Amino acid sequence: MNKRFLRYLRSTLLRMLTLLLAVSMISFLLIILSPIDPVDAYLGAANVSEEQRSAIAEYWGFNKSPIERYSLWLGHVLQGDMGESITYQQPVLKIIGERFQASLALMGLAWVLSGVLGFILGIVAAMNKDGCLDRAIKTFCLTLASTPLFWLGLLFLMVFAIELQWFPMGLAAPMEKLAHEVTLGERIYHLILPALTLSVSGVAGIALHTRQKLIDILKSEYILFAKARGEKPREIIWRHGLRNIALPGITLQFASISELFGGSILAEKVFSYPGLGNAATMAGLKGDAPLLLGIALFSVLFVFTGNVMANIIYGIIDPQIREGGSHES
């Protein structure tokens, strides 16, 4: 068991390092090929002489060849230094650490909401197959699946923040308060609308998948046997259905982490939420290579960790997978 776990750990670590190296090289190449001049992006509307432009390029290393810049950056990363952001004039690690706390709260709440709502809607639709409730849930899910996230965010913003004034227009806290004065309730209040917007994008997939999986299970022979023994529909769902639909549901939910991370960029931009996605947008517009590369590597780590967690949870939920692994060892 321990040998099998160590072997799995080594192969996982190797795959993660290979993926990080490949992503860093591709991201750096895309930044180099970008039409944005980093010196112009750094200066903005300021007019400076050619000597000053050269001094700025030399200070940030823009006058070096791409290979030299990548090698220099990679060497610093291996020593734990991801460089300094051109946009924020702060260390990249500090920006990622601060912004990720806000993004994690947003993505975590949206992830839980989409999973729970999708799972419940899928079960309700399967139990009322071909009924009015089933058709209403399917229509609702298909409408959500075909709706762009940014458009939905703007719609929520206009209805709930401007017209009804139930929620704030955006940001992660009231503008008139300092960071240490903001209460937990105010943070949650500012978080609800962007989290609700982000969660809606994942509800449809979970609900439709859970519905179809549960319908297939309800047609199986052991469910017919359970019905013949006199078990009620709710008992059948609770005793035989939940475990069988939980595994594919968790698989799909963990697989959606990458989509959730991508969706958070749009949600944070619409609601001016100061998270990692908003920082990535600013870094892209400013040609901030160190911050873009840092966020790219961090996003890979985040998604990869989610997939590894899913693999571990499979074995906990499904005994067949755990026993299969032990037989292989």
XYZ file of C-alpha atoms in Angstrom, residues 30-326:
297
model
C 2.852 33.924 -26.287
C 3.920 36.996 -24.280
C 6.963 37.497 -26.530
C 4.757 37.246 -29.648
C 2.209 39.663 -28.180
C 1.948 43.013 -30.067
C 2.050 44.907 -26.746
C 5.325 46.763 -26.195
C 6.137 46.294 -22.479
C 7.935 49.676 -22.304
C 4.926 51.500 -23.794
C 2.588 49.582 -21.482
C 4.773 50.526 -18.487
C 4.945 54.226 -19.436
C 1.288 54.586 -20.334
C 0.579 58.138 -21.543
C 3.897 59.540 -20.237
C 6.320 61.018 -22.787
C 9.998 60.237 -22.167
C 13.210 60.501 -24.164
C 14.841 57.590 -25.969
C 17.569 57.456 -23.318
C 14.963 57.077 -20.610
C 13.176 54.343 -22.619
C 16.493 52.513 -22.959
C 17.128 52.847 -19.237
C 13.670 51.413 -18.456
C 14.197 48.543 -20.902
C 17.570 47.773 -19.324
C 16.182 47.949 -15.779
C 13.397 45.448 -16.519
C 15.570 43.323 -18.840
C 13.514 44.036 -21.986
C 16.694 44.568 -24.059
C 17.838 40.950 -23.548
C 17.031 38.130 -25.964
C 13.910 36.007 -25.221
C 16.034 32.974 -24.333
C 18.135 35.021 -21.911
C 15.009 36.506 -20.318
C 13.351 33.102 -19.945
C 16.506 31.482 -18.545
C 16.951 34.363 -16.096
C 13.300 34.178 -15.020
C 13.385 30.381 -14.653
C 16.551 30.570 -12.555
C 14.933 33.045 -10.180
C 11.739 30.942 -9.973
C 13.768 27.883 -8.967
C 15.162 30.001 -6.115
C 11.644 31.000 -5.016
C 11.656 34.453 -6.610
C 8.993 35.020 -9.303
C 10.115 38.586 -9.973
C 8.414 41.940 -9.548
C 5.194 43.033 -11.207
C 5.562 45.921 -13.639
C 1.915 46.893 -13.107
C 1.692 46.821 -9.320
C 5.395 47.458 -8.498
C 5.292 44.644 -5.953
C 6.682 41.089 -5.780
C 4.601 38.664 -7.855
C 4.301 36.169 -4.995
C 2.860 38.860 -2.717
C 0.242 39.887 -5.305
C -0.760 36.264 -5.989
C -1.033 35.542 -2.262
C -3.231 38.573 -1.564
C -5.446 38.217 -4.647
C -5.839 34.461 -4.322
C -7.506 34.808 -0.920
C -10.319 36.829 -2.514
C -10.534 34.534 -5.553
C -10.548 31.404 -3.386
C -13.544 32.687 -1.412
C -15.358 33.500 -4.655
C -14.560 30.219 -6.421
C -15.128 28.113 -3.295
C -18.613 29.507 -2.683
C -19.510 29.252 -6.389
C -18.163 25.674 -6.558
C -20.224 24.528 -3.573
C -23.373 26.305 -4.794
C -23.137 24.855 -8.307
C -22.467 21.337 -6.993
C -25.291 21.299 -4.433
C -27.882 22.996 -6.680
C -26.953 20.881 -9.700
C -27.068 17.651 -7.708
C -30.477 18.439 -6.182
C -31.979 19.586 -9.491
C -30.670 16.432 -11.224
C -32.245 14.138 -8.601
C -35.584 15.990 -8.702
C -35.657 15.842 -12.516
C -34.864 12.105 -12.578
C -37.541 11.303 -9.989
C -40.112 13.180 -12.129
C -38.918 11.871 -15.509
C -40.912 13.270 -18.470
C -43.097 15.259 -16.084
C -43.657 19.027 -15.971
C -40.959 19.479 -13.322
C -38.465 17.458 -15.369
C -39.141 19.490 -18.517
C -38.897 22.766 -16.582
C -35.522 21.794 -15.067
C -34.163 20.639 -18.437
C -35.253 23.894 -20.097
C -33.730 25.901 -17.242
C -30.429 24.004 -17.493
C -30.198 24.232 -21.285
C -30.889 27.970 -21.105
C -28.148 28.419 -18.518
C -25.696 26.311 -20.522
C -26.144 28.517 -23.595
C -25.931 31.836 -21.711
C -22.574 33.690 -21.723
C -21.258 34.274 -18.210
C -20.403 37.937 -18.726
C -23.915 38.651 -20.071
C -25.476 36.902 -17.075
C -23.244 38.905 -14.745
C -24.291 42.179 -16.352
C -27.956 41.112 -16.124
C -27.617 40.270 -12.406
C -25.820 43.566 -11.866
C -28.595 45.602 -13.519
C -31.473 43.740 -11.823
C -30.199 43.038 -8.299
C -27.698 45.888 -7.790
C -29.121 48.814 -9.795
C -32.890 48.249 -9.980
C -33.643 46.363 -6.747
C -30.503 47.552 -4.877
C -30.347 44.297 -2.917
C -26.597 43.935 -3.422
C -23.637 46.335 -3.920
C -22.417 47.235 -7.401
C -19.145 45.394 -6.984
C -15.794 45.303 -5.154
C -15.004 43.022 -2.210
C -15.747 45.575 0.548
C -17.294 49.043 1.063
C -15.148 51.761 -0.533
C -15.317 54.076 2.479
C -13.755 51.532 4.860
C -10.154 50.485 5.429
C -9.253 46.806 5.116
C -9.053 46.193 8.870
C -12.471 47.848 9.416
C -14.375 45.506 7.061
C -16.465 42.881 8.850
C -17.033 39.283 7.743
C -20.713 40.037 7.058
C -19.775 42.882 4.685
C -17.332 40.641 2.824
C -20.001 37.945 2.385
C -22.540 40.590 1.302
C -20.193 41.757 -1.488
C -19.408 38.152 -2.414
C -22.963 36.847 -2.973
C -23.764 38.327 -6.391
C -20.460 37.446 -8.169
C -20.490 33.966 -6.567
C -24.083 33.391 -7.684
C -23.162 34.445 -11.222
C -20.142 32.163 -11.303
C -22.025 29.194 -9.824
C -24.807 29.327 -12.415
C -22.376 28.338 -15.164
C -21.704 24.971 -13.488
C -25.240 24.061 -12.391
C -26.453 22.906 -15.827
C -23.721 20.330 -16.410
C -24.037 18.724 -12.971
C -27.867 18.689 -13.065
C -28.187 17.118 -16.544
C -25.457 14.558 -15.853
C -26.944 13.574 -12.476
C -30.427 13.295 -14.005
C -29.316 10.932 -16.788
C -27.142 8.821 -14.477
C -29.953 8.398 -11.948
C -32.460 7.478 -14.684
C -30.075 4.727 -15.876
C -29.688 3.429 -12.325
C -33.438 3.392 -11.726
C -33.789 1.077 -14.755
C -31.311 -1.492 -13.371
C -32.301 -4.928 -12.080
C -31.327 -4.369 -8.454
C -33.629 -1.336 -8.340
C -36.479 -3.527 -9.688
C -35.644 -6.007 -6.930
C -35.734 -3.212 -4.351
C -39.139 -2.125 -5.641
C -40.365 -5.719 -5.461
C -39.325 -5.794 -1.790
C -41.623 -2.812 -1.198
C -39.054 -0.046 -0.798
C -40.391 3.451 -1.396
C -38.887 5.748 -4.110
C -37.156 7.974 -1.538
C -35.635 4.936 0.205
C -34.408 3.603 -3.145
C -32.761 6.935 -3.983
C -31.194 7.225 -0.541
C -29.962 3.617 -0.226
C -29.024 2.717 -3.807
C -28.973 5.856 -5.940
C -26.882 8.438 -4.098
C -23.633 6.458 -3.917
C -23.818 5.463 -7.583
C -24.440 9.002 -8.806
C -22.053 10.629 -6.318
C -18.870 9.358 -8.012
C -19.580 10.681 -11.539
C -20.995 13.845 -9.963
C -17.777 14.454 -8.017
C -15.729 13.631 -11.116
C -17.585 16.240 -13.121
C -17.482 18.792 -10.313
C -13.708 18.522 -9.825
C -13.188 18.554 -13.595
C -15.033 21.875 -13.693
C -12.363 23.591 -11.541
C -10.491 24.749 -14.656
C -13.723 26.194 -16.115
C -14.460 27.804 -12.767
C -11.025 29.425 -12.717
C -11.550 30.756 -16.251
C -15.063 31.949 -15.421
C -13.811 33.785 -12.339
C -11.797 36.105 -14.619
C -15.012 37.273 -16.317
C -16.999 37.461 -13.075
C -14.271 39.459 -11.313
C -14.040 41.858 -14.243
C -17.818 42.440 -14.395
C -18.109 43.041 -10.643
C -14.712 44.797 -10.247
C -13.848 42.093 -7.716
C -10.157 42.383 -6.687
C -9.157 38.776 -7.252
C -6.556 36.871 -9.225
C -8.605 37.026 -12.448
C -8.745 40.808 -12.324
C -4.973 40.925 -11.761
C -4.462 38.605 -14.762
C -6.546 40.945 -16.946
C -4.520 43.974 -15.854
C -1.256 42.089 -16.390
C -2.353 41.093 -19.911
C -3.324 44.654 -20.854
C -0.045 46.033 -19.467
C 2.186 43.299 -20.898
C 3.296 42.405 -17.366
C 5.220 39.214 -18.174
C 6.365 38.271 -14.611
C 2.835 38.553 -13.199
C 1.229 36.762 -16.162
C 3.695 33.875 -15.909
C 3.247 33.690 -12.145
C -0.551 33.541 -12.443
C -0.309 30.965 -15.262
C 1.879 28.674 -13.137
C -0.320 29.169 -10.107
C -3.483 28.352 -12.084
C -1.859 25.127 -13.327
C -0.995 24.162 -9.757
C -4.532 24.962 -8.619
C -6.248 22.895 -11.334
C -3.754 20.036 -11.020
C -4.310 19.876 -7.254
C -8.067 19.707 -7.843
C -7.644 16.740 -10.191
C -5.355 14.924 -7.729
C -7.898 15.479 -4.950
C -10.589 14.000 -7.205
C -8.459 10.874 -7.789
C -7.980 10.427 -4.041
C -11.681 10.905 -3.303
C -12.613 8.287 -5.954
C -10.869 5.641 -3.904
C -12.581 6.751 -0.710
C -16.087 6.757 -2.196
C -15.856 3.749 -4.509
C -14.436 0.589 -2.861
C -14.062 -1.094 -6.292
C -11.419 1.443 -7.355
C -9.566 1.062 -4.036
C -9.617 -2.751 -4.245
C -8.577 -2.669 -7.896
C -5.547 -0.582 -6.994
C -4.531 -3.000 -4.229
